[in-house]
Short mmCIF file of C-alpha atoms in Angstrom, two decimals:
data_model
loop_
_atom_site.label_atom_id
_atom_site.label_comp_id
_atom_site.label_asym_id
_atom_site.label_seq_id
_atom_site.Cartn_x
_atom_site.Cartn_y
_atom_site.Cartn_z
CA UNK G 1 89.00 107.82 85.11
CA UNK G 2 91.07 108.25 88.55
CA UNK G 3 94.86 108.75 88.75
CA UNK G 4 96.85 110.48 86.81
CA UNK G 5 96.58 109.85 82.52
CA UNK G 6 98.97 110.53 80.08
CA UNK G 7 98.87 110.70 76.30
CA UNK G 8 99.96 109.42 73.55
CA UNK G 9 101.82 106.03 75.90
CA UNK G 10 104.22 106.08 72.55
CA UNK G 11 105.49 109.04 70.38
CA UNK G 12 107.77 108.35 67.32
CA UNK G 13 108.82 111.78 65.80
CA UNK G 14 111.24 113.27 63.58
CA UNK G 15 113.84 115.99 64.57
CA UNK G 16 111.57 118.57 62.84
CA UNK G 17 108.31 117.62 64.29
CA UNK G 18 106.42 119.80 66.59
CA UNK G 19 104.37 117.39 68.57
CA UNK G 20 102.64 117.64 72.47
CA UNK G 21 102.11 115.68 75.00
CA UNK G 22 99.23 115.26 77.68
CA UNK G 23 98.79 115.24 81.16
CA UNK G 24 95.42 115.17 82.93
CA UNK G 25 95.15 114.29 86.92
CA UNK G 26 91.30 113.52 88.46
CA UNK G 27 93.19 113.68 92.41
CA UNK G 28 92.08 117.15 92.88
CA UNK G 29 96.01 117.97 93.40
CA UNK G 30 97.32 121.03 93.15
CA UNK G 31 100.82 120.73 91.79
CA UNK G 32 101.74 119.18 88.28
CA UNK G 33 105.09 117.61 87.35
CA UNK G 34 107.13 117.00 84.26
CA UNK G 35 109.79 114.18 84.89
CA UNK G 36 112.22 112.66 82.24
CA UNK G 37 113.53 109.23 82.78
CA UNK G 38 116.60 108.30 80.41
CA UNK G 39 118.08 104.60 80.77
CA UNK G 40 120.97 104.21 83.40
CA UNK G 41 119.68 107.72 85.20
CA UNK G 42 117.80 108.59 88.10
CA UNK G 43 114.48 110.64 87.59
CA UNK G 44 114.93 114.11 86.25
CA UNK G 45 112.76 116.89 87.43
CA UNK G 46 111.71 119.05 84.32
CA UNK G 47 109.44 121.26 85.37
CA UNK G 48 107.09 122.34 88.44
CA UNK G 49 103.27 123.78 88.22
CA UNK G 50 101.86 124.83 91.71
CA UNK G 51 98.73 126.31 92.06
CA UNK G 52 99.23 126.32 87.80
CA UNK G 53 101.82 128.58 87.92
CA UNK G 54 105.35 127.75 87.00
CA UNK G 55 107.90 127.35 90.30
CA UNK G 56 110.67 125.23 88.53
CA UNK G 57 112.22 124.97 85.41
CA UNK G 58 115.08 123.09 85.68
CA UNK G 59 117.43 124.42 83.41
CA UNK G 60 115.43 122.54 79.98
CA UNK G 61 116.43 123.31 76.96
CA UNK G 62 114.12 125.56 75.33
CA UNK G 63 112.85 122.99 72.76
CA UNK G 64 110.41 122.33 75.48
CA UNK G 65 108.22 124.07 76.36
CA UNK G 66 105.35 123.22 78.93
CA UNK G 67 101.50 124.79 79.48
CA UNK G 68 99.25 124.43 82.94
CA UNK G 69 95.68 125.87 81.28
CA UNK G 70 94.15 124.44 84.54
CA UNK G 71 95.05 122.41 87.82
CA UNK G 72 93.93 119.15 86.08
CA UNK G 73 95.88 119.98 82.66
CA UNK G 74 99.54 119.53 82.04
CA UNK G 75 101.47 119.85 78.66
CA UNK G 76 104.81 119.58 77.40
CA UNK G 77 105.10 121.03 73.94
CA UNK G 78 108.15 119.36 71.93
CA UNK G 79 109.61 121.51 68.58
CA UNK G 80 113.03 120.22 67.13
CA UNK G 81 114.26 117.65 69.90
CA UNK G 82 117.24 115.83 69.21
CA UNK G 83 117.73 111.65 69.57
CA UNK G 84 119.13 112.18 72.93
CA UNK G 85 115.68 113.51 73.87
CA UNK G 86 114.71 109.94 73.28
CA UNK G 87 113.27 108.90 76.76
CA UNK G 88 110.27 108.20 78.86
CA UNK G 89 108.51 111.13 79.94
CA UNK G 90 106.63 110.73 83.16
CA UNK G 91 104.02 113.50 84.79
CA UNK G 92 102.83 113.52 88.22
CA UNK G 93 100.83 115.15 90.62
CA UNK G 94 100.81 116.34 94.15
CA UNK G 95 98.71 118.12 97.07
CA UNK G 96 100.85 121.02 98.33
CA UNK G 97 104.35 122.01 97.95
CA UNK G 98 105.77 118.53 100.44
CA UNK G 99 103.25 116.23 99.01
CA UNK G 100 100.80 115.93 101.42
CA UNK G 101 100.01 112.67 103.12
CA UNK G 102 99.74 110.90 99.93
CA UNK G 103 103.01 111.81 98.35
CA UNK G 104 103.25 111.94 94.69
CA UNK G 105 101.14 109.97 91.62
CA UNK G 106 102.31 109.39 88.77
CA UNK G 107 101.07 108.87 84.84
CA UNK G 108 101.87 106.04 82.98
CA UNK G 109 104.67 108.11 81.23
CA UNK G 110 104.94 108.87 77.25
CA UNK G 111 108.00 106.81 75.42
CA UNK G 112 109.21 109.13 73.09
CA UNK G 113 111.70 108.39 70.46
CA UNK G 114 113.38 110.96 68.18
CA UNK G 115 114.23 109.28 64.55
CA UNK N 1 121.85 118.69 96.38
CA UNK N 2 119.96 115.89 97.78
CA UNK N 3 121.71 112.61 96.43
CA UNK N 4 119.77 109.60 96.46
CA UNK N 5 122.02 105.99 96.42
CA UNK N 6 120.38 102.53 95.99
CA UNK N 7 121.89 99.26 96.96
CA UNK N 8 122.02 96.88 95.76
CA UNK N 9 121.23 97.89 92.02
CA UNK N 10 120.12 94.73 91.20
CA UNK N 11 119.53 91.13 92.57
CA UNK N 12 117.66 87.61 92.18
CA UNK N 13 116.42 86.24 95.20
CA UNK N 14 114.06 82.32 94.91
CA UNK N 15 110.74 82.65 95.40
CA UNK N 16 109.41 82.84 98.90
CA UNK N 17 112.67 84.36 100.34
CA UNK N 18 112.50 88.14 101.80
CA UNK N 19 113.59 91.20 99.73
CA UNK N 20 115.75 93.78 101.64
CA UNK N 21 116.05 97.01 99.34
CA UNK N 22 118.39 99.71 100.91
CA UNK N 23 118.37 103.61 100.37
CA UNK N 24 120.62 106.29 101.53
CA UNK N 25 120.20 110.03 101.19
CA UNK N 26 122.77 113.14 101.93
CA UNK N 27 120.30 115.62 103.69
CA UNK N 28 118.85 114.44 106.73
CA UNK N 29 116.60 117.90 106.15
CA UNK N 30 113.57 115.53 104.69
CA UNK N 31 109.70 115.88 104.29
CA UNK N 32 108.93 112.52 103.65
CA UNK N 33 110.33 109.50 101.94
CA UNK N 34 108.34 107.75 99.15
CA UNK N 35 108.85 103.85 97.66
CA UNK N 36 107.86 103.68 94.63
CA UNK N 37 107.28 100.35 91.82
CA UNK N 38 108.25 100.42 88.44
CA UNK N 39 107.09 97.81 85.61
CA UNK N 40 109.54 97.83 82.15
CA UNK N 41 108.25 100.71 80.06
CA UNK N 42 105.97 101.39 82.51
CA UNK N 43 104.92 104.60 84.99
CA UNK N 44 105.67 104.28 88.99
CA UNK N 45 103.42 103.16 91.29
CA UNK N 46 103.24 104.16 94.79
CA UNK N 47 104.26 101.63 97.52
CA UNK N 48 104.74 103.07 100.89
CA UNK N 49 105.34 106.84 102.12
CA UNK N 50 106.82 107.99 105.97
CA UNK N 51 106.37 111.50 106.83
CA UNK N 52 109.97 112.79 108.10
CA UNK N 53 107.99 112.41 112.03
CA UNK N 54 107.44 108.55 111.51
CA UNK N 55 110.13 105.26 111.51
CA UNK N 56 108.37 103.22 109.46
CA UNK N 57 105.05 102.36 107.33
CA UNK N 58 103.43 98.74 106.42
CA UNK N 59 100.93 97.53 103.57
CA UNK N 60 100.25 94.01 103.35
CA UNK N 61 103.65 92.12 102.58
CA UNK N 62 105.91 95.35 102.70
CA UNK N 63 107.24 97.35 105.44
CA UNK N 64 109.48 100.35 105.12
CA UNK N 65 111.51 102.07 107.84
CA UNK N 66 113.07 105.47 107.97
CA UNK N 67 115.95 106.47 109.70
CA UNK N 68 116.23 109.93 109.45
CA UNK N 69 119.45 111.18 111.30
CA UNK N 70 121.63 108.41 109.66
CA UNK N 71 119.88 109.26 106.21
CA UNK N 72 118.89 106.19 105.46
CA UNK N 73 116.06 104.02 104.44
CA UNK N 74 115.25 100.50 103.92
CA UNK N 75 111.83 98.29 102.30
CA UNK N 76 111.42 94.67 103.14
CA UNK N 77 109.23 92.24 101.32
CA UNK N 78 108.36 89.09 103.14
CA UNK N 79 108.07 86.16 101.24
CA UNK N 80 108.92 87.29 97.37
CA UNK N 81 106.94 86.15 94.70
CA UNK N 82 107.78 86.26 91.18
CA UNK N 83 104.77 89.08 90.89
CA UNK N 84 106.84 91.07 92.79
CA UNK N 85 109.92 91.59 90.11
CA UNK N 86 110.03 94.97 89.21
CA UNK N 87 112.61 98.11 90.02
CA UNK N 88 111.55 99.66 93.26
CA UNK N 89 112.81 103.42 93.58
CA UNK N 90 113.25 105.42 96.26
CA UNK N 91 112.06 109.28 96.56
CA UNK N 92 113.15 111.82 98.95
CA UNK N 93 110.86 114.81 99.69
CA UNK N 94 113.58 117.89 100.59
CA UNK N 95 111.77 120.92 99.71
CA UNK N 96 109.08 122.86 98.13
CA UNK N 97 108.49 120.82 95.05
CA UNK N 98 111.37 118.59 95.22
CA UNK N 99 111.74 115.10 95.09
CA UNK N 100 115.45 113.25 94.68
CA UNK N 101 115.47 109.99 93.14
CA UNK N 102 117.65 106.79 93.45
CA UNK N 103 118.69 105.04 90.52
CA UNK N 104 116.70 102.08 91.65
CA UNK N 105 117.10 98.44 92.57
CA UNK N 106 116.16 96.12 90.05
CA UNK N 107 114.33 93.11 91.47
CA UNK N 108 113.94 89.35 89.98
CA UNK N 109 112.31 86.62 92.06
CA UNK N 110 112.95 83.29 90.80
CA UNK N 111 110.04 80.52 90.53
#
């Protein structure tokens, strides 16, 4: 596989689910991204991973919760989201803190919806 | 805060006509710029990215220009084809890890 691949591409759950979903880049990239993308919005930034260490955690609430085991992983771990949570959740990668000369890649995203 | 605008936020354009997308950002203070392609539902897909030192980048039927110390931005497609509806969104590179997004512009080409 090349590019960036996310899991599951569609995630029904209830408010009392804990659930997780994955992120796995094959770009050899060294920064990992979290992005949520509600309808009528621009792109939010969730969370940052350089060098699989957390740089940015844009003020989420703390029903998410992400992981970097390695510079290829990504995870964002969902407990007791709300239906407003309800959105597409896109990950990307990058090489460096600017992007490199390939900018960012991104997954395929993860359509959650909270019943 | 970078802020990212898009204009228009949506339009139809015939078939074989060219596409002008505009974007405008705050903060001259930019890395690069990124154009990205989005499907319904689906993820983004790279188009076209200028480093902050460049005015513009081609691939095939797009070109994208950058005009950095009026903040602004703009992707042409010559001759549209109806492949080529989709939202195309614009992505500023301002700092360590951070890239701004516009809202998009929403693209249908008519057959």
């Amino acid at each position: 596989e090349t590019g960036v691949t996310q899991t599951p591409r569609h995630l029904v759950m209830g408010m009392t689910n804990k659930k997780s979903l994955k992120c796995e880049q094959h770009l050899g990239h060294n920064a990992m991204y979290w992005y949520k993308q509600s309808a009528k919005k621009p792109l939010e930034l969730m969370f940052v991973y350089s060098l699989e260490e957390r740089v940015e955690n844009n003020s989420v609430p703390s029903r998410f919760s992400p992981e970097c085991p390695n510079s290829s992983h990504l995870f964002l771990h969902l407990h007791t989201l709300q239906p407003e949570d309800s959105a597409l959740y896109l990950c990307a990668s990058s090489q460096g803190a600017t992007g490199g000369i390939l900018g960012y890649t991104f997954g395929s995203g993860t359509r959650l919806t909270v019943v | 805060k970078q802020e990212v605008t898009q204009i228009p936020a949506a339009l139809s354009v015939p078939e074989g006509e060219n596409l002008v997308l505009n974007c405008s950002f705050t903060d001259s203070a930019i890395y690069n710029l990124q154009w990205f392609r989005q499907d319904p539902g689906k993820g983004l897909t790279s188009l076209l990215l200028i480093q902050s030192s460049q005015r513009e980048q081609t691939s095939g039927r797009l070109n994208a220009s950058l005009d950095k110390s009026s903040g602004r931005s703009t992707l042409y497609i010559a001759a549209s084809q109806p492949g080529d509806s989709a939202t195309y969104l614009c992505a500023v590179h301002y700092g360590n890890n951070r890239l701004a997004f516009g809202k998009g512009n929403q693209v249908v080409v008519i057959p």
